[in-house]
Tab-separated table of C-alpha atoms in Angstrom:
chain	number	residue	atom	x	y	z
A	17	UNK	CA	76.148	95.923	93.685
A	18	UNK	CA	77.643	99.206	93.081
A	19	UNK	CA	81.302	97.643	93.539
A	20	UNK	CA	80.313	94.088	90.987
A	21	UNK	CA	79.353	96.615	88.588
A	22	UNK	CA	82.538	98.553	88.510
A	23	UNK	CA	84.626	95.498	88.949
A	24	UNK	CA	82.932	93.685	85.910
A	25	UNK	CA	83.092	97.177	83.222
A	26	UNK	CA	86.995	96.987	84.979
A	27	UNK	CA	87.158	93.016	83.539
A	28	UNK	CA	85.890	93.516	80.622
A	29	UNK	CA	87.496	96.805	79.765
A	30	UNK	CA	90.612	94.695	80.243
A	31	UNK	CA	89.991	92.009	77.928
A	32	UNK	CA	89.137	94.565	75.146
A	33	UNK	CA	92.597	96.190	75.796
A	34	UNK	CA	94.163	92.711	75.116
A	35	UNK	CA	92.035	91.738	72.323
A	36	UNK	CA	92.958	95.038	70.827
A	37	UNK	CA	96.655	94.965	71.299
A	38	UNK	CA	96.929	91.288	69.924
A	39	UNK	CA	96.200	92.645	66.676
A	40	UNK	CA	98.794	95.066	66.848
A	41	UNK	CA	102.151	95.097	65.627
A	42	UNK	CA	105.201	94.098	67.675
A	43	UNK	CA	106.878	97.562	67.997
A	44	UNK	CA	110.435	97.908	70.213
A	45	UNK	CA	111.779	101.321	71.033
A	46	UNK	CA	115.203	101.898	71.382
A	47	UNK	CA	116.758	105.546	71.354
A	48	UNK	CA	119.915	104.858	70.431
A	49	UNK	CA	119.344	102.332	67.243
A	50	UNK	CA	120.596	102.499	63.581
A	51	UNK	CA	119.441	99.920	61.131
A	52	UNK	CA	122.164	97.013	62.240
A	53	UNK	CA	121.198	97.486	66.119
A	54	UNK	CA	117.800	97.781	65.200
A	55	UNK	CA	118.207	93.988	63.052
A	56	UNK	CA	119.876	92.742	66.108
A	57	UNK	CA	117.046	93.828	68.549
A	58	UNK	CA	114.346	92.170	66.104
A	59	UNK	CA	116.003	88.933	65.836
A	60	UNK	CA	115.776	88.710	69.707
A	61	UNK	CA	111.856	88.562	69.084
A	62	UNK	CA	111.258	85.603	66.643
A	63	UNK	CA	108.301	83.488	66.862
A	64	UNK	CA	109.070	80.269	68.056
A	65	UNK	CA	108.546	76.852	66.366
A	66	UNK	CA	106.027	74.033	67.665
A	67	UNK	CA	107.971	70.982	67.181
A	68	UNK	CA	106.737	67.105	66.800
A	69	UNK	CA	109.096	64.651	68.399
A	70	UNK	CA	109.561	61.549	67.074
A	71	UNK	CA	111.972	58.064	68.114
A	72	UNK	CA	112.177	58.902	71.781
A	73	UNK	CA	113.514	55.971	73.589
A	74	UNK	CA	111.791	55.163	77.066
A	75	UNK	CA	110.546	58.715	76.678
A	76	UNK	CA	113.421	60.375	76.486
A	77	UNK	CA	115.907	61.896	73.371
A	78	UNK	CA	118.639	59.581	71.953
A	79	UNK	CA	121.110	61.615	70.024
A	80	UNK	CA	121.153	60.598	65.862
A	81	UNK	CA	117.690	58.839	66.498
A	82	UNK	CA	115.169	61.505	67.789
A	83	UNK	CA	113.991	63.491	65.377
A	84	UNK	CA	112.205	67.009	65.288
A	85	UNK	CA	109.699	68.407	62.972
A	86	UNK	CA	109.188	71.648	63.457
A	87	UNK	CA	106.737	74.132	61.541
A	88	UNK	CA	108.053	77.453	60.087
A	89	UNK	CA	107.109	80.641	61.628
A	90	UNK	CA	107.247	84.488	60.322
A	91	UNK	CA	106.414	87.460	62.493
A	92	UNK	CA	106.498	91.502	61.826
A	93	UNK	CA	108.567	93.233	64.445
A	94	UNK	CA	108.999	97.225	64.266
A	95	UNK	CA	112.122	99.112	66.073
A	96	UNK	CA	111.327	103.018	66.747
A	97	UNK	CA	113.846	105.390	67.403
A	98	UNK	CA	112.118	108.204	69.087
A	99	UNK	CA	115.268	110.696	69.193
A	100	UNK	CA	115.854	110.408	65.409
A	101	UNK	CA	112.325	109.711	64.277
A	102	UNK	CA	113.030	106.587	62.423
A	103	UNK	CA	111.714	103.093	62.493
A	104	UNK	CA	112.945	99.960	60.817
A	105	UNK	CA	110.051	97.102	59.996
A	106	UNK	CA	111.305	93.304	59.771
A	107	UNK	CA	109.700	90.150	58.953
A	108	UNK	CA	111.302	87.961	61.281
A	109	UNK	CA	111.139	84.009	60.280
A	110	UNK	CA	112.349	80.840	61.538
A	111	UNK	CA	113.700	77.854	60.044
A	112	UNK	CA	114.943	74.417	61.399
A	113	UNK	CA	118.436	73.727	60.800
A	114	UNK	CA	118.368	70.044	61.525
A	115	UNK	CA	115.886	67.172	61.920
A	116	UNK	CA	117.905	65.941	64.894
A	117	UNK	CA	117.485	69.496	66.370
A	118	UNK	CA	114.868	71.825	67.664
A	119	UNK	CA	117.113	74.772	66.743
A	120	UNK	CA	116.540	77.285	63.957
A	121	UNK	CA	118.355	79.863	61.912
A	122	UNK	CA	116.266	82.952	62.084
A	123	UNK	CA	116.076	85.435	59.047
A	124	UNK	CA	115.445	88.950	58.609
A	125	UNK	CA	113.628	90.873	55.537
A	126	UNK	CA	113.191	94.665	55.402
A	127	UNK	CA	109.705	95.107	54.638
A	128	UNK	CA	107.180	98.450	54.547
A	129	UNK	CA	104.911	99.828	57.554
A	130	UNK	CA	101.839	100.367	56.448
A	131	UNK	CA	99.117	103.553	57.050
A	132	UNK	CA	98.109	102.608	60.651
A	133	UNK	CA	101.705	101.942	61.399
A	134	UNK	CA	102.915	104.845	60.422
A	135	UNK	CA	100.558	107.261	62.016
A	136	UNK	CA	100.857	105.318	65.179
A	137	UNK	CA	104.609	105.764	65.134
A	138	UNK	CA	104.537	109.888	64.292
A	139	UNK	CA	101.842	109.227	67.706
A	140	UNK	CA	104.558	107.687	69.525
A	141	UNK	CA	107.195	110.561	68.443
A	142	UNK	CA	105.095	113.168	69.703
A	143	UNK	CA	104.295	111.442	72.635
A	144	UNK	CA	107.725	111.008	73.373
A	145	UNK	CA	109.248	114.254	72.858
A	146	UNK	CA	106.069	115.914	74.684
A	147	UNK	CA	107.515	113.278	77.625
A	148	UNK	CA	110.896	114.215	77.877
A	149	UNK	CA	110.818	118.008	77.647
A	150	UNK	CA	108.349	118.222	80.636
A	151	UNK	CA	110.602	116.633	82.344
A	152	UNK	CA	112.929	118.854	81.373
A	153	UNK	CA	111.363	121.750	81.909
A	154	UNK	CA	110.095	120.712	85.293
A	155	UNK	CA	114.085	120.639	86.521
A	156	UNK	CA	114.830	120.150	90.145
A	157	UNK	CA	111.700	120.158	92.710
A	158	UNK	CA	114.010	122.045	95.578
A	159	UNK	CA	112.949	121.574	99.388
A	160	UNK	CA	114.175	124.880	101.614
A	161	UNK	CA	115.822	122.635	103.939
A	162	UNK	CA	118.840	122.458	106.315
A	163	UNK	CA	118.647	120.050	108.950
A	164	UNK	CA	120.986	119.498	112.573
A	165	UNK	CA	123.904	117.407	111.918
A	166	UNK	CA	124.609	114.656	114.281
A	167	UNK	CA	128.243	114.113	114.900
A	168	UNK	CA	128.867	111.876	117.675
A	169	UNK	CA	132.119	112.025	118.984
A	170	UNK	CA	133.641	112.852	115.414
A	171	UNK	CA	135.415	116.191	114.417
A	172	UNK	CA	135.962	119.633	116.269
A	173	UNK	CA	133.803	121.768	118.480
A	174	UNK	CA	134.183	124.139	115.478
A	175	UNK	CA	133.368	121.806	112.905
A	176	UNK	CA	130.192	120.892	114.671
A	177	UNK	CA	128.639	124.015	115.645
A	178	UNK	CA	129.282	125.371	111.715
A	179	UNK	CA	127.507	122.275	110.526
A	180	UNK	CA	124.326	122.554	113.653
A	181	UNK	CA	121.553	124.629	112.145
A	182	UNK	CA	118.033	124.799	111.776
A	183	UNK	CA	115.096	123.026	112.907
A	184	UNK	CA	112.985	122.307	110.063
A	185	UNK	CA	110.231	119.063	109.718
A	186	UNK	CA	112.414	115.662	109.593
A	187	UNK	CA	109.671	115.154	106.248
A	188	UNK	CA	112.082	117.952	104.548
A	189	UNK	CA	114.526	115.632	104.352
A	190	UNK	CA	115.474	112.784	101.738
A	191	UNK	CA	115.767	110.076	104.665
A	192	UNK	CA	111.408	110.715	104.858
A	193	UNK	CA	111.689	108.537	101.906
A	194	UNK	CA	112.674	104.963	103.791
A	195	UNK	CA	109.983	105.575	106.411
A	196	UNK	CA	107.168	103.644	104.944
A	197	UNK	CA	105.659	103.329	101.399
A	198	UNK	CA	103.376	106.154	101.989
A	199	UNK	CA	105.810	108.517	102.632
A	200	UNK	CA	107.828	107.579	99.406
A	201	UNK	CA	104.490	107.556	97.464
A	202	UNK	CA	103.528	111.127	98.752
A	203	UNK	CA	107.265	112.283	97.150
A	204	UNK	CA	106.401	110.578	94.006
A	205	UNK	CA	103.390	112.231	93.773
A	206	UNK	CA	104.704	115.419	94.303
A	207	UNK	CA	107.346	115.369	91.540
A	208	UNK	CA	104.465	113.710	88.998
A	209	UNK	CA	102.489	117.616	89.727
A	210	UNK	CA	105.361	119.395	88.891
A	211	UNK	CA	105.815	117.768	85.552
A	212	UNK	CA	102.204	117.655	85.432
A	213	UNK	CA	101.670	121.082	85.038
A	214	UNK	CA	103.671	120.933	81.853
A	215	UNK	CA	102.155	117.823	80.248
A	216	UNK	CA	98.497	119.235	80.198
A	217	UNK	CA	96.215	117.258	82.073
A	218	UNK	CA	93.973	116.080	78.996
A	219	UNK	CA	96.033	113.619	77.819
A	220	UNK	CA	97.947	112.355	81.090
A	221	UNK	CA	96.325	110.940	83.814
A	222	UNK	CA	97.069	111.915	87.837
A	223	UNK	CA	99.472	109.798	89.533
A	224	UNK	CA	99.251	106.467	89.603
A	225	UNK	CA	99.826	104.733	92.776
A	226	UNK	CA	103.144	102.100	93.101
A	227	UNK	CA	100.123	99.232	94.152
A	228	UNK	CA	98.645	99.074	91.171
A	229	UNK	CA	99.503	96.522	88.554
A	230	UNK	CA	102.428	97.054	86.246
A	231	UNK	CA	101.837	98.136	82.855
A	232	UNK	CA	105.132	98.086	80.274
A	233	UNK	CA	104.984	100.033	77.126
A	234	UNK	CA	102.282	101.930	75.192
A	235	UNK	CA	99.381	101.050	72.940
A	236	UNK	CA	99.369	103.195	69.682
A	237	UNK	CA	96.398	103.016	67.559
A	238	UNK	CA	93.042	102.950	65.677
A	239	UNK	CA	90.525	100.485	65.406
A	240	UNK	CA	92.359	97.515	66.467
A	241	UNK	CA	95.748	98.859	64.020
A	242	UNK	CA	98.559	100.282	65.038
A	243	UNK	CA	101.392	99.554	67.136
A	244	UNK	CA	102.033	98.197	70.706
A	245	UNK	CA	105.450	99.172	71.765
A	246	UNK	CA	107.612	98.550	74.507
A	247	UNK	CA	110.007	100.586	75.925
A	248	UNK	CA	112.653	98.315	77.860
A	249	UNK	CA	115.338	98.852	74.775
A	250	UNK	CA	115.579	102.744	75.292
A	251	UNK	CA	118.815	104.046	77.278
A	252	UNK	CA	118.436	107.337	77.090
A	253	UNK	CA	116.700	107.453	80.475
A	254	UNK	CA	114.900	110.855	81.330
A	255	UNK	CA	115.700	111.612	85.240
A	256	UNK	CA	114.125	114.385	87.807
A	257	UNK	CA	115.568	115.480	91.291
A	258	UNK	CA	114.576	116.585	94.118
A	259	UNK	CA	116.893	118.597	96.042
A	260	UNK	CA	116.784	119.209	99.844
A	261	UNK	CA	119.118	122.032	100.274
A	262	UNK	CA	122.315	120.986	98.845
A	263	UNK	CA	124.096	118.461	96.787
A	264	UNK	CA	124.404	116.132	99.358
A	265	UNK	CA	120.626	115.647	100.248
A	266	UNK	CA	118.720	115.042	96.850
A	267	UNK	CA	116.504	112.442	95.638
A	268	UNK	CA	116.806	110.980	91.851
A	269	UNK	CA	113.896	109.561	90.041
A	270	UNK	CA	114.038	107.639	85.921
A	271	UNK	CA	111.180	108.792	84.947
A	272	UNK	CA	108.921	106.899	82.571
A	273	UNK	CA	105.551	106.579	80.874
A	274	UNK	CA	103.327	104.137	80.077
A	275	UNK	CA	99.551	103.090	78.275
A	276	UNK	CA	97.293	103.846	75.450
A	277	UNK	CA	96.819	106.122	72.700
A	278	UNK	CA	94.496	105.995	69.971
A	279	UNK	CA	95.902	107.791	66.696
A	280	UNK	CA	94.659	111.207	66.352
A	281	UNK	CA	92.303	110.948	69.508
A	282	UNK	CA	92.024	110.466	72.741
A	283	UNK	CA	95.199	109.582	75.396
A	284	UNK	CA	95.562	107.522	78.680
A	285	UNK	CA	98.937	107.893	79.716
A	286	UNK	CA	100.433	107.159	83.104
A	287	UNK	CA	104.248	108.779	84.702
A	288	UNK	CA	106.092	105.916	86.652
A	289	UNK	CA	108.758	107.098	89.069
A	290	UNK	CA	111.765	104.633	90.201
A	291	UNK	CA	114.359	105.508	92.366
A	292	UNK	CA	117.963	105.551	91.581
A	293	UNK	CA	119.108	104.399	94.400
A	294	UNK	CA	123.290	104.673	93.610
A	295	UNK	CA	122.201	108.829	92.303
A	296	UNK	CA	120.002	109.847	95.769
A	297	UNK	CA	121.997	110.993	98.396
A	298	UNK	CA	121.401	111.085	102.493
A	299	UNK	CA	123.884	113.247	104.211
A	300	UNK	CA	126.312	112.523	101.073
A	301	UNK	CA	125.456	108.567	101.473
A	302	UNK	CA	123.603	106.747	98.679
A	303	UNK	CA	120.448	105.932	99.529
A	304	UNK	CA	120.624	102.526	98.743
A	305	UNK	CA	123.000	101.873	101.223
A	306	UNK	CA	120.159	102.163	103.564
A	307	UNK	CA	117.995	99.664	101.355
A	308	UNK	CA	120.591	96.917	101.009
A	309	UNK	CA	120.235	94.773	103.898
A	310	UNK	CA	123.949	95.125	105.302
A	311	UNK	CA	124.845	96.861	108.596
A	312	UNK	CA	125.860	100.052	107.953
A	313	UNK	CA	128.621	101.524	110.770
A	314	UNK	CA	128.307	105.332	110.422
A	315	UNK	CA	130.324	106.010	114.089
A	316	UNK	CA	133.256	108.000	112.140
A	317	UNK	CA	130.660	110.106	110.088
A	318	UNK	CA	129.072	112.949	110.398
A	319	UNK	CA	125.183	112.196	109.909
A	320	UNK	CA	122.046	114.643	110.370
A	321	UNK	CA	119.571	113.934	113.864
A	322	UNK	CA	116.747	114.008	110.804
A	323	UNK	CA	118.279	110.658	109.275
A	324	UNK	CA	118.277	108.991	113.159
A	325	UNK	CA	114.868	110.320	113.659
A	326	UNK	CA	113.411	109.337	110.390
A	327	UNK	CA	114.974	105.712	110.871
A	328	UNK	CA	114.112	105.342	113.941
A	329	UNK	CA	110.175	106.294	113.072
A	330	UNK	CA	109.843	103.403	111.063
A	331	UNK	CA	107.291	101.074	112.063
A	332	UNK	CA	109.033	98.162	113.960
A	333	UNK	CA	112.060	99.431	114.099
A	334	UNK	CA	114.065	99.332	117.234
A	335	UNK	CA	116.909	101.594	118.768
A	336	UNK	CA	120.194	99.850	120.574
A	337	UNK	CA	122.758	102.071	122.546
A	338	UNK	CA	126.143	101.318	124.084
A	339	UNK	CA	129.204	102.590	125.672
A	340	UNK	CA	133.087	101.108	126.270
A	341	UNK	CA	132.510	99.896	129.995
A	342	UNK	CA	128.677	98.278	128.947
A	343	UNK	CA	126.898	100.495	130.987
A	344	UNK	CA	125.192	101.908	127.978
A	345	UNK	CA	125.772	105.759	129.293
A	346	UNK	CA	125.713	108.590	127.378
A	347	UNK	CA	128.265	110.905	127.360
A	348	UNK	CA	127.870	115.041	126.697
A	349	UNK	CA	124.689	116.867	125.541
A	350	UNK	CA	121.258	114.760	124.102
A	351	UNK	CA	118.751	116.590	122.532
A	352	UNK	CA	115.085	115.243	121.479
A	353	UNK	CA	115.020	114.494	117.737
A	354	UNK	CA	115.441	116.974	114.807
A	355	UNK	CA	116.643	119.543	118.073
A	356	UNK	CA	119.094	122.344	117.470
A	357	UNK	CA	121.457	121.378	119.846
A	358	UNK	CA	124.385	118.230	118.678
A	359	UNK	CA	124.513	115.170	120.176
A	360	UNK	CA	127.505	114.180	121.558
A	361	UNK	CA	128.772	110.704	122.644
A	362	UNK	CA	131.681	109.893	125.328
A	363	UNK	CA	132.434	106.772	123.015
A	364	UNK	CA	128.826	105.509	122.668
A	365	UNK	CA	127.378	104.375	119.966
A	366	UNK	CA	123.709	104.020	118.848
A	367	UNK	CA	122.555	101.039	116.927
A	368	UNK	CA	119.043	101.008	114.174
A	369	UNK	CA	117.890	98.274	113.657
A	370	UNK	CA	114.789	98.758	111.031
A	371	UNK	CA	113.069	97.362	107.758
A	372	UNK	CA	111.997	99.241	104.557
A	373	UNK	CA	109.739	98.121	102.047
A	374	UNK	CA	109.598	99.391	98.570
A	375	UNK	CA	106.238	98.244	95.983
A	376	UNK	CA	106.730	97.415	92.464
A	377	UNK	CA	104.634	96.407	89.946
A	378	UNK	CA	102.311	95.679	92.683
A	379	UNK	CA	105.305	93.166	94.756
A	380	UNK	CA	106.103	94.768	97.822
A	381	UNK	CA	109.338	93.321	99.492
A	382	UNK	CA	111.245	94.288	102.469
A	383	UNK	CA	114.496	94.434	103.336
A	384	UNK	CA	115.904	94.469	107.377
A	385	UNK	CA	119.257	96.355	107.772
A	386	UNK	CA	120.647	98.472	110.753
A	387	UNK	CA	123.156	101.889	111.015
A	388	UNK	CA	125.421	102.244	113.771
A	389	UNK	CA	126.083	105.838	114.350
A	390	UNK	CA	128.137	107.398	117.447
A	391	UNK	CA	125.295	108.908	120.067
């Protein structure tokens, strides 16, 4: 009973959230608009026309004898430029061109915001600016991490025993990430604390698990008037890192934000972390390449026993390994993973084959790939 009752207050809270944003005006934010980008975004946003149509022949158009009648429509949008603090309000209308055509020339007039508008747009200003310099402030979450480099057969004695150090937890290392979607959820939550700390906790929730379902934008406003914006224009992304040592191991995250405000009140805001999968490095390798789906040959690079380990701990996955002659020997010193000691292979190679999932907007898909590395 316990559960019905939080389930239904969770219904209907949801349908007074939607009820309240319908009567809200259409807001788009884009950091890097002046008036003539801003026109351009609006346009994109008209209302379209319900159209009657008339002379089909066996139910279907005949050009110069179907005809169209199609209403009128008008619509306020609002573009917000956060960096600049300045917003451009348009009513956006419709008009058809052509009685032989559904299509429509659509106009723009400058118009006013009014009160509610306005205070829900200085809202969105602070709220913005409060955003980006905690995530500023908060920098680079470092990890004290060095971890054992695998090199196979490739490079020097030398070279390898300069680049062998350490033994520190395979989870101190950016690889942890594509072990399941716990582990990537327990990083995310750890950079959301550190900025956190600077956002106050009275106005921004905890973190918000990758399950739940997505939310785009922000709700400004007071007794059913304001503005309810959406952020998908903005370019000036706002980015945090988590570094594992060096330059080579690091983790990049957009960061965003997301959900209601009510003008002069009370906030519910959410962080959202994605990964930048072309900016996060493992062992000096994007991380996506690990994501794509393609086979990955690694057997001329040098790679850390902490990104074997960690691929090899994934949940399914299974481990392949071969020589010249077939025999599948392995030549020189093995150690057990995340060891001190190099591995070394007498031309044998070691094939991953493994799957990692990722959870968006509650989707989760998965993708199956495989690294060959030397042994």
């Amino acid at each position: 009973m316990k559960y019905k009752l939080i389930l239904m207050l969770a219904v209907s809270a949801l349908f007074i959230a939607n009820d309240a944003a319908a009567a809200l005006t259409e807001a788009k934010a884009c950091d890097t608009c002046d008036y003539s980008e801003a026109l351009r975004i609006a346009k994109l946003y008209y209302e379209r026309p319900n159209c009657e149509v008339r002379n089909l022949n066996n139910g279907k158009p005949e050009f110069g004898v179907t005809t169209y009648l199609c209403n009128t429509t008008s619509k306020e949008v609002i573009v917000a430029n956060a960096l600049q603090r300045v917003a451009f309000k348009f009513i956006i209308t419709t008009e058809q061109q052509t009685q032989y055509s559904k299509a429509v020339k659509v106009k723009a007039i400058d118009t006013t915001l009014n009160s509610a508008e306005a205070a829900a747009l200085d809202d969105f200003y602070e709220i913005d600016s409060e955003f980006r310099r905690a995530v500023n402030e908060a920098g680079t979450v470092a990890t004290n991490s060095t971890v054992t480099v695998h090199a196979g057969n490739w490079g020097d004695d030398s070279t390898r025993s300069a680049l062998a150090s350490s033994d520190e937890s395979c989870a101190n290392h950016p690889s942890f990430y594509l072990t399941s979607i716990d582990a990537s959820r327990s990083i995310k939550k750890e950079m959301h604390a550190q900025i956190a700390t600077r956002l106050g906790k009275s106005s921004w929730n905890e973190f918000i698990t990758d399950t739940q379902v997505k939310v785009s934008g922000i709700h400004i406003g007071k007794n059913s008037a304001g503005i309810s914006l959406s952020l998908s224009h903005d370019k000036v992304g706002v980015y945090a890192t988590r570094s594992y040592g060096n330059s080579s191991n690091k983790l990049v995250f957009k960061v965003g934000y997301h959900g209601q405000s009510i003008t002069n009140g009370a906030r519910d805001l959410n962080l959202t972390f994605t990964l930048d999968r072309g900016a996060s490095l493992v062992d000096g390798i994007e991380i996506g390449t690990f994501m794509s789906g393609i086979n990955v040959t690694l057997t001329d690079t040098l790679v850390s026993n902490c990104l074997i380990e960690n691929l090899e701990s994934i949940e399914g996955a299974t481990t392949q390994m071969s020589s010249p002659g077939g025999g599948g020997g392995i030549g020189g010193i093995v150690t057990g993973p995340g060891g001190g000691t190099l591995i070394r292979g007498g031309g044998c190679t070691r094939e991953i084959n493994y799957t990692t999932c990722s959870t968006s907007g509650g989707v989760t898909t998965c993708t199956n790939s495989s690294v060959r590395t030397s042994c």
